[in-house]
């Protein structure tokens, strides 16, 4: 079976961040999280990898 991937645009804001955290906790999906702010992206990645 192929790994399923979900793209979340605006993933560093409130709703996108909550959705990403929920999907990581409750599923085995591969997430791609996109947005316009590289600093927020890096901070969110660090938070998820902690």
mmCIF file of C-alpha atoms in Angstrom:
data_model
loop_
_atom_site.group_PDB
_atom_site.id
_atom_site.type_symbol
_atom_site.label_atom_id
_atom_site.label_comp_id
_atom_site.label_asym_id
_atom_site.label_seq_id
_atom_site.Cartn_x
_atom_site.Cartn_y
_atom_site.Cartn_z
ATOM 1 C CA UNK A 1 0.000 0.000 0.000
ATOM 2 C CA UNK A 2 1.289 3.472 -0.867
ATOM 3 C CA UNK A 3 1.978 6.007 1.820
ATOM 4 C CA UNK A 4 -0.681 8.721 1.738
ATOM 5 C CA UNK A 5 0.357 12.362 1.811
ATOM 6 C CA UNK A 6 -1.622 15.416 2.904
ATOM 7 C CA UNK A 7 -0.662 18.989 1.978
ATOM 8 C CA UNK A 8 -1.670 21.645 4.506
ATOM 9 C CA UNK A 9 -1.360 25.206 3.217
ATOM 10 C CA UNK A 10 -1.198 27.874 5.880
ATOM 11 C CA UNK A 11 0.012 25.179 8.222
ATOM 12 C CA UNK A 12 1.767 27.456 10.708
ATOM 13 C CA UNK A 13 -1.332 29.433 11.726
ATOM 14 C CA UNK A 14 -3.884 28.431 14.333
ATOM 15 C CA UNK A 15 -6.163 26.111 12.351
ATOM 16 C CA UNK A 16 -3.442 24.653 10.124
ATOM 17 C CA UNK A 17 -1.169 24.003 13.075
ATOM 18 C CA UNK A 18 -3.953 22.318 15.056
ATOM 19 C CA UNK A 19 -4.847 20.154 12.054
ATOM 20 C CA UNK A 20 -1.219 19.142 11.513
ATOM 21 C CA UNK A 21 -0.758 18.218 15.169
ATOM 22 C CA UNK A 22 -3.986 16.184 15.167
ATOM 23 C CA UNK A 23 -3.077 14.305 11.986
ATOM 24 C CA UNK A 24 0.411 13.529 13.300
ATOM 25 C CA UNK A 25 -1.027 12.219 16.544
ATOM 26 C CA UNK A 26 -3.953 10.227 15.135
ATOM 27 C CA UNK A 27 -2.802 8.965 11.719
ATOM 28 C CA UNK A 28 0.138 7.534 9.840
ATOM 29 C CA UNK A 29 -0.150 10.125 7.069
ATOM 30 C CA UNK A 30 2.859 11.912 5.628
ATOM 31 C CA UNK A 31 2.338 15.665 6.016
ATOM 32 C CA UNK A 32 3.607 18.469 3.825
ATOM 33 C CA UNK A 33 3.068 21.783 5.554
ATOM 34 C CA UNK A 34 3.333 24.950 3.499
ATOM 35 C CA UNK A 35 3.246 28.642 4.178
ATOM 36 C CA UNK A 36 4.907 31.941 3.300
ATOM 37 C CA UNK A 37 7.048 32.510 6.382
ATOM 38 C CA UNK A 38 10.310 30.495 6.510
ATOM 39 C CA UNK A 39 10.979 31.484 10.134
ATOM 40 C CA UNK A 40 7.563 30.180 11.251
ATOM 41 C CA UNK A 41 8.140 27.019 9.209
ATOM 42 C CA UNK A 42 11.439 26.325 10.925
ATOM 43 C CA UNK A 43 10.005 27.053 14.377
ATOM 44 C CA UNK A 44 7.050 24.732 13.763
ATOM 45 C CA UNK A 45 9.324 21.958 12.463
ATOM 46 C CA UNK A 46 11.513 22.295 15.564
ATOM 47 C CA UNK A 47 8.414 22.139 17.765
ATOM 48 C CA UNK A 48 7.143 18.990 16.044
ATOM 49 C CA UNK A 49 10.541 17.285 16.231
ATOM 50 C CA UNK A 50 11.035 18.060 19.946
#
